[in-house]
Amino acid sequence: MAKTNRRTNNMYIPKYLPNLNGKNLDRVNFSGLNLSYGYLKGASLQDTKMIGTWLCGTDLRGADLTGADLSNADLTGADLSGAKLVGTTMLGATINAANFNGVDWGF
């Protein structure tokens, strides 16, 4: 999927950034993958597993992450504005500088 060959601050940055805008990726297991700076705008990611996934700077605007597990994921600088995070688990996730404007938390 993403080939890593550049290194910044001890984190590999994919050379080829995944463009998954608007895709239906429900119930896919992305655990441990590096999707940093990728494009998941408007994607359906219901019940996905993203445990320990790198999502630094990733575009998740308007994505549906209902029931997703983002435990220990790195969301540093990710844009989740307008995303649906109903029932999403984020235990231990790093959320420094992430954008949560307009997120639907379900309450």
mmCIF file with all atom_site columns, C-alpha atoms in Angstrom:
data_model
loop_
_atom_site.group_PDB
_atom_site.id
_atom_site.type_symbol
_atom_site.label_atom_id
_atom_site.label_alt_id
_atom_site.label_comp_id
_atom_site.label_asym_id
_atom_site.label_entity_id
_atom_site.label_seq_id
_atom_site.pdbx_PDB_ins_code
_atom_site.Cartn_x
_atom_site.Cartn_y
_atom_site.Cartn_z
_atom_site.occupancy
_atom_site.B_iso_or_equiv
_atom_site.pdbx_formal_charge
_atom_site.auth_seq_id
_atom_site.auth_comp_id
_atom_site.auth_asym_id
_atom_site.auth_atom_id
_atom_site.pdbx_PDB_model_num
ATOM 1   C CA . MET A 1 1   ? 0.000   0.000  0.000  1.00 0.00 ? 1   MET A CA 1
ATOM 2   C CA . ALA A 1 2   ? 2.254   2.789  1.209  1.00 0.00 ? 2   ALA A CA 1
ATOM 3   C CA . LYS A 1 3   ? 5.963   2.488  0.554  1.00 0.00 ? 3   LYS A CA 1
ATOM 4   C CA . THR A 1 4   ? 8.086   4.080  3.245  1.00 0.00 ? 4   THR A CA 1
ATOM 5   C CA . ASN A 1 5   ? 11.441  5.501  2.332  1.00 0.00 ? 5   ASN A CA 1
ATOM 6   C CA . ARG A 1 6   ? 11.729  8.942  3.941  1.00 0.00 ? 6   ARG A CA 1
ATOM 7   C CA . ARG A 1 7   ? 12.373  9.436  7.632  1.00 0.00 ? 7   ARG A CA 1
ATOM 8   C CA . THR A 1 8   ? 11.418  12.470 9.723  1.00 0.00 ? 8   THR A CA 1
ATOM 9   C CA . ASN A 1 9   ? 11.668  12.722 13.508 1.00 0.00 ? 9   ASN A CA 1
ATOM 10  C CA . ASN A 1 10  ? 12.061  8.948  13.874 1.00 0.00 ? 10  ASN A CA 1
ATOM 11  C CA . MET A 1 11  ? 8.855   8.304  11.908 1.00 0.00 ? 11  MET A CA 1
ATOM 12  C CA . TYR A 1 12  ? 8.712   6.915  8.399  1.00 0.00 ? 12  TYR A CA 1
ATOM 13  C CA . ILE A 1 13  ? 6.700   9.039  5.961  1.00 0.00 ? 13  ILE A CA 1
ATOM 14  C CA . PRO A 1 14  ? 5.152   7.184  3.020  1.00 0.00 ? 14  PRO A CA 1
ATOM 15  C CA . LYS A 1 15  ? 6.611   8.058  -0.383 1.00 0.00 ? 15  LYS A CA 1
ATOM 16  C CA . TYR A 1 16  ? 3.317   7.215  -2.063 1.00 0.00 ? 16  TYR A CA 1
ATOM 17  C CA . LEU A 1 17  ? 0.468   8.667  -0.047 1.00 0.00 ? 17  LEU A CA 1
ATOM 18  C CA . PRO A 1 18  ? -2.726  6.602  0.009  1.00 0.00 ? 18  PRO A CA 1
ATOM 19  C CA . ASN A 1 19  ? -5.702  8.377  -1.595 1.00 0.00 ? 19  ASN A CA 1
ATOM 20  C CA . LEU A 1 20  ? -8.775  6.671  -0.212 1.00 0.00 ? 20  LEU A CA 1
ATOM 21  C CA . ASN A 1 21  ? -11.150 9.651  -0.365 1.00 0.00 ? 21  ASN A CA 1
ATOM 22  C CA . GLY A 1 22  ? -14.797 8.572  -0.310 1.00 0.00 ? 22  GLY A CA 1
ATOM 23  C CA . LYS A 1 23  ? -14.015 4.835  -0.262 1.00 0.00 ? 23  LYS A CA 1
ATOM 24  C CA . ASN A 1 24  ? -16.037 2.266  1.694  1.00 0.00 ? 24  ASN A CA 1
ATOM 25  C CA . LEU A 1 25  ? -13.485 0.702  4.029  1.00 0.00 ? 25  LEU A CA 1
ATOM 26  C CA . ASP A 1 26  ? -15.852 -0.574 6.717  1.00 0.00 ? 26  ASP A CA 1
ATOM 27  C CA . ARG A 1 27  ? -14.409 -3.267 9.010  1.00 0.00 ? 27  ARG A CA 1
ATOM 28  C CA . VAL A 1 28  ? -10.909 -3.146 7.448  1.00 0.00 ? 28  VAL A CA 1
ATOM 29  C CA . ASN A 1 29  ? -7.964  -3.781 9.787  1.00 0.00 ? 29  ASN A CA 1
ATOM 30  C CA . PHE A 1 30  ? -5.390  -0.980 9.372  1.00 0.00 ? 30  PHE A CA 1
ATOM 31  C CA . SER A 1 31  ? -3.674  -1.723 12.702 1.00 0.00 ? 31  SER A CA 1
ATOM 32  C CA . GLY A 1 32  ? 0.010   -0.801 12.766 1.00 0.00 ? 32  GLY A CA 1
ATOM 33  C CA . LEU A 1 33  ? 0.052   0.717  9.259  1.00 0.00 ? 33  LEU A CA 1
ATOM 34  C CA . ASN A 1 34  ? 1.488   4.109  8.375  1.00 0.00 ? 34  ASN A CA 1
ATOM 35  C CA . LEU A 1 35  ? -1.254  6.152  6.681  1.00 0.00 ? 35  LEU A CA 1
ATOM 36  C CA . SER A 1 36  ? 0.345   9.473  7.609  1.00 0.00 ? 36  SER A CA 1
ATOM 37  C CA . TYR A 1 37  ? -0.500  12.372 5.304  1.00 0.00 ? 37  TYR A CA 1
ATOM 38  C CA . GLY A 1 38  ? -2.927  10.146 3.434  1.00 0.00 ? 38  GLY A CA 1
ATOM 39  C CA . TYR A 1 39  ? -6.336  11.093 2.105  1.00 0.00 ? 39  TYR A CA 1
ATOM 40  C CA . LEU A 1 40  ? -9.428  9.556  3.726  1.00 0.00 ? 40  LEU A CA 1
ATOM 41  C CA . LYS A 1 41  ? -11.783 12.515 3.286  1.00 0.00 ? 41  LYS A CA 1
ATOM 42  C CA . GLY A 1 42  ? -15.412 11.355 3.365  1.00 0.00 ? 42  GLY A CA 1
ATOM 43  C CA . ALA A 1 43  ? -14.400 7.690  3.634  1.00 0.00 ? 43  ALA A CA 1
ATOM 44  C CA . SER A 1 44  ? -16.638 5.195  5.417  1.00 0.00 ? 44  SER A CA 1
ATOM 45  C CA . LEU A 1 45  ? -14.464 3.619  8.112  1.00 0.00 ? 45  LEU A CA 1
ATOM 46  C CA . GLN A 1 46  ? -17.144 2.107  10.332 1.00 0.00 ? 46  GLN A CA 1
ATOM 47  C CA . ASP A 1 47  ? -15.914 -0.547 12.763 1.00 0.00 ? 47  ASP A CA 1
ATOM 48  C CA . THR A 1 48  ? -12.353 -0.360 11.397 1.00 0.00 ? 48  THR A CA 1
ATOM 49  C CA . LYS A 1 49  ? -9.375  -1.342 13.514 1.00 0.00 ? 49  LYS A CA 1
ATOM 50  C CA . MET A 1 50  ? -6.640  1.287  13.506 1.00 0.00 ? 50  MET A CA 1
ATOM 51  C CA . ILE A 1 51  ? -4.831  0.202  16.658 1.00 0.00 ? 51  ILE A CA 1
ATOM 52  C CA . GLY A 1 52  ? -1.373  1.783  16.711 1.00 0.00 ? 52  GLY A CA 1
ATOM 53  C CA . THR A 1 53  ? -1.865  3.216  13.212 1.00 0.00 ? 53  THR A CA 1
ATOM 54  C CA . TRP A 1 54  ? 0.076   6.340  12.197 1.00 0.00 ? 54  TRP A CA 1
ATOM 55  C CA . LEU A 1 55  ? -2.405  8.946  10.938 1.00 0.00 ? 55  LEU A CA 1
ATOM 56  C CA . CYS A 1 56  ? -0.202  12.033 11.345 1.00 0.00 ? 56  CYS A CA 1
ATOM 57  C CA . GLY A 1 57  ? -1.468  14.867 9.152  1.00 0.00 ? 57  GLY A CA 1
ATOM 58  C CA . THR A 1 58  ? -4.050  12.577 7.543  1.00 0.00 ? 58  THR A CA 1
ATOM 59  C CA . ASP A 1 59  ? -7.139  14.165 5.944  1.00 0.00 ? 59  ASP A CA 1
ATOM 60  C CA . LEU A 1 60  ? -10.129 12.525 7.654  1.00 0.00 ? 60  LEU A CA 1
ATOM 61  C CA . ARG A 1 61  ? -12.561 15.409 7.068  1.00 0.00 ? 61  ARG A CA 1
ATOM 62  C CA . GLY A 1 62  ? -16.136 14.148 7.040  1.00 0.00 ? 62  GLY A CA 1
ATOM 63  C CA . ALA A 1 63  ? -15.069 10.508 7.448  1.00 0.00 ? 63  ALA A CA 1
ATOM 64  C CA . ASP A 1 64  ? -17.436 8.123  9.246  1.00 0.00 ? 64  ASP A CA 1
ATOM 65  C CA . LEU A 1 65  ? -15.435 6.421  12.006 1.00 0.00 ? 65  LEU A CA 1
ATOM 66  C CA . THR A 1 66  ? -18.481 5.073  13.868 1.00 0.00 ? 66  THR A CA 1
ATOM 67  C CA . GLY A 1 67  ? -17.356 2.228  16.130 1.00 0.00 ? 67  GLY A CA 1
ATOM 68  C CA . ALA A 1 68  ? -13.733 2.421  14.958 1.00 0.00 ? 68  ALA A CA 1
ATOM 69  C CA . ASP A 1 69  ? -10.881 1.499  17.309 1.00 0.00 ? 69  ASP A CA 1
ATOM 70  C CA . LEU A 1 70  ? -8.116  4.127  17.220 1.00 0.00 ? 70  LEU A CA 1
ATOM 71  C CA . SER A 1 71  ? -6.430  2.956  20.433 1.00 0.00 ? 71  SER A CA 1
ATOM 72  C CA . ASN A 1 72  ? -2.776  4.044  20.566 1.00 0.00 ? 72  ASN A CA 1
ATOM 73  C CA . ALA A 1 73  ? -3.051  5.624  17.091 1.00 0.00 ? 73  ALA A CA 1
ATOM 74  C CA . ASP A 1 74  ? -1.001  8.742  16.340 1.00 0.00 ? 74  ASP A CA 1
ATOM 75  C CA . LEU A 1 75  ? -3.344  11.471 15.055 1.00 0.00 ? 75  LEU A CA 1
ATOM 76  C CA . THR A 1 76  ? -0.842  14.321 15.419 1.00 0.00 ? 76  THR A CA 1
ATOM 77  C CA . GLY A 1 77  ? -1.965  17.107 13.086 1.00 0.00 ? 77  GLY A CA 1
ATOM 78  C CA . ALA A 1 78  ? -4.760  15.013 11.550 1.00 0.00 ? 78  ALA A CA 1
ATOM 79  C CA . ASP A 1 79  ? -7.858  16.842 10.273 1.00 0.00 ? 79  ASP A CA 1
ATOM 80  C CA . LEU A 1 80  ? -11.026 15.174 11.555 1.00 0.00 ? 80  LEU A CA 1
ATOM 81  C CA . SER A 1 81  ? -13.276 18.209 11.085 1.00 0.00 ? 81  SER A CA 1
ATOM 82  C CA . GLY A 1 82  ? -16.863 17.162 10.438 1.00 0.00 ? 82  GLY A CA 1
ATOM 83  C CA . ALA A 1 83  ? -16.048 13.484 11.031 1.00 0.00 ? 83  ALA A CA 1
ATOM 84  C CA . LYS A 1 84  ? -18.463 11.104 12.754 1.00 0.00 ? 84  LYS A CA 1
ATOM 85  C CA . LEU A 1 85  ? -16.834 9.587  15.851 1.00 0.00 ? 85  LEU A CA 1
ATOM 86  C CA . VAL A 1 86  ? -19.855 7.953  17.502 1.00 0.00 ? 86  VAL A CA 1
ATOM 87  C CA . GLY A 1 87  ? -18.669 5.060  19.677 1.00 0.00 ? 87  GLY A CA 1
ATOM 88  C CA . THR A 1 88  ? -15.075 5.482  18.507 1.00 0.00 ? 88  THR A CA 1
ATOM 89  C CA . THR A 1 89  ? -12.379 4.246  20.913 1.00 0.00 ? 89  THR A CA 1
ATOM 90  C CA . MET A 1 90  ? -9.337  6.504  21.220 1.00 0.00 ? 90  MET A CA 1
ATOM 91  C CA . LEU A 1 91  ? -7.730  5.125  24.387 1.00 0.00 ? 91  LEU A CA 1
ATOM 92  C CA . GLY A 1 92  ? -4.043  6.081  24.447 1.00 0.00 ? 92  GLY A CA 1
ATOM 93  C CA . ALA A 1 93  ? -4.233  7.904  21.096 1.00 0.00 ? 93  ALA A CA 1
ATOM 94  C CA . THR A 1 94  ? -1.956  10.894 20.473 1.00 0.00 ? 94  THR A CA 1
ATOM 95  C CA . ILE A 1 95  ? -4.080  13.846 19.347 1.00 0.00 ? 95  ILE A CA 1
ATOM 96  C CA . ASN A 1 96  ? -1.637  16.780 19.461 1.00 0.00 ? 96  ASN A CA 1
ATOM 97  C CA . ALA A 1 97  ? -2.698  19.570 17.073 1.00 0.00 ? 97  ALA A CA 1
ATOM 98  C CA . ALA A 1 98  ? -5.485  17.415 15.588 1.00 0.00 ? 98  ALA A CA 1
ATOM 99  C CA . ASN A 1 99  ? -8.544  19.307 14.285 1.00 0.00 ? 99  ASN A CA 1
ATOM 100 C CA . PHE A 1 100 ? -11.823 18.123 15.820 1.00 0.00 ? 100 PHE A CA 1
ATOM 101 C CA . ASN A 1 101 ? -13.994 21.082 14.721 1.00 0.00 ? 101 ASN A CA 1
ATOM 102 C CA . GLY A 1 102 ? -17.591 20.054 14.032 1.00 0.00 ? 102 GLY A CA 1
ATOM 103 C CA . VAL A 1 103 ? -17.075 16.394 14.971 1.00 0.00 ? 103 VAL A CA 1
ATOM 104 C CA . ASP A 1 104 ? -20.211 14.330 15.670 1.00 0.00 ? 104 ASP A CA 1
ATOM 105 C CA . TRP A 1 105 ? -19.529 12.563 18.978 1.00 0.00 ? 105 TRP A CA 1
ATOM 106 C CA . GLY A 1 106 ? -23.082 11.224 19.214 1.00 0.00 ? 106 GLY A CA 1
ATOM 107 C CA . PHE A 1 107 ? -24.111 13.176 22.299 1.00 0.00 ? 107 PHE A CA 1
#
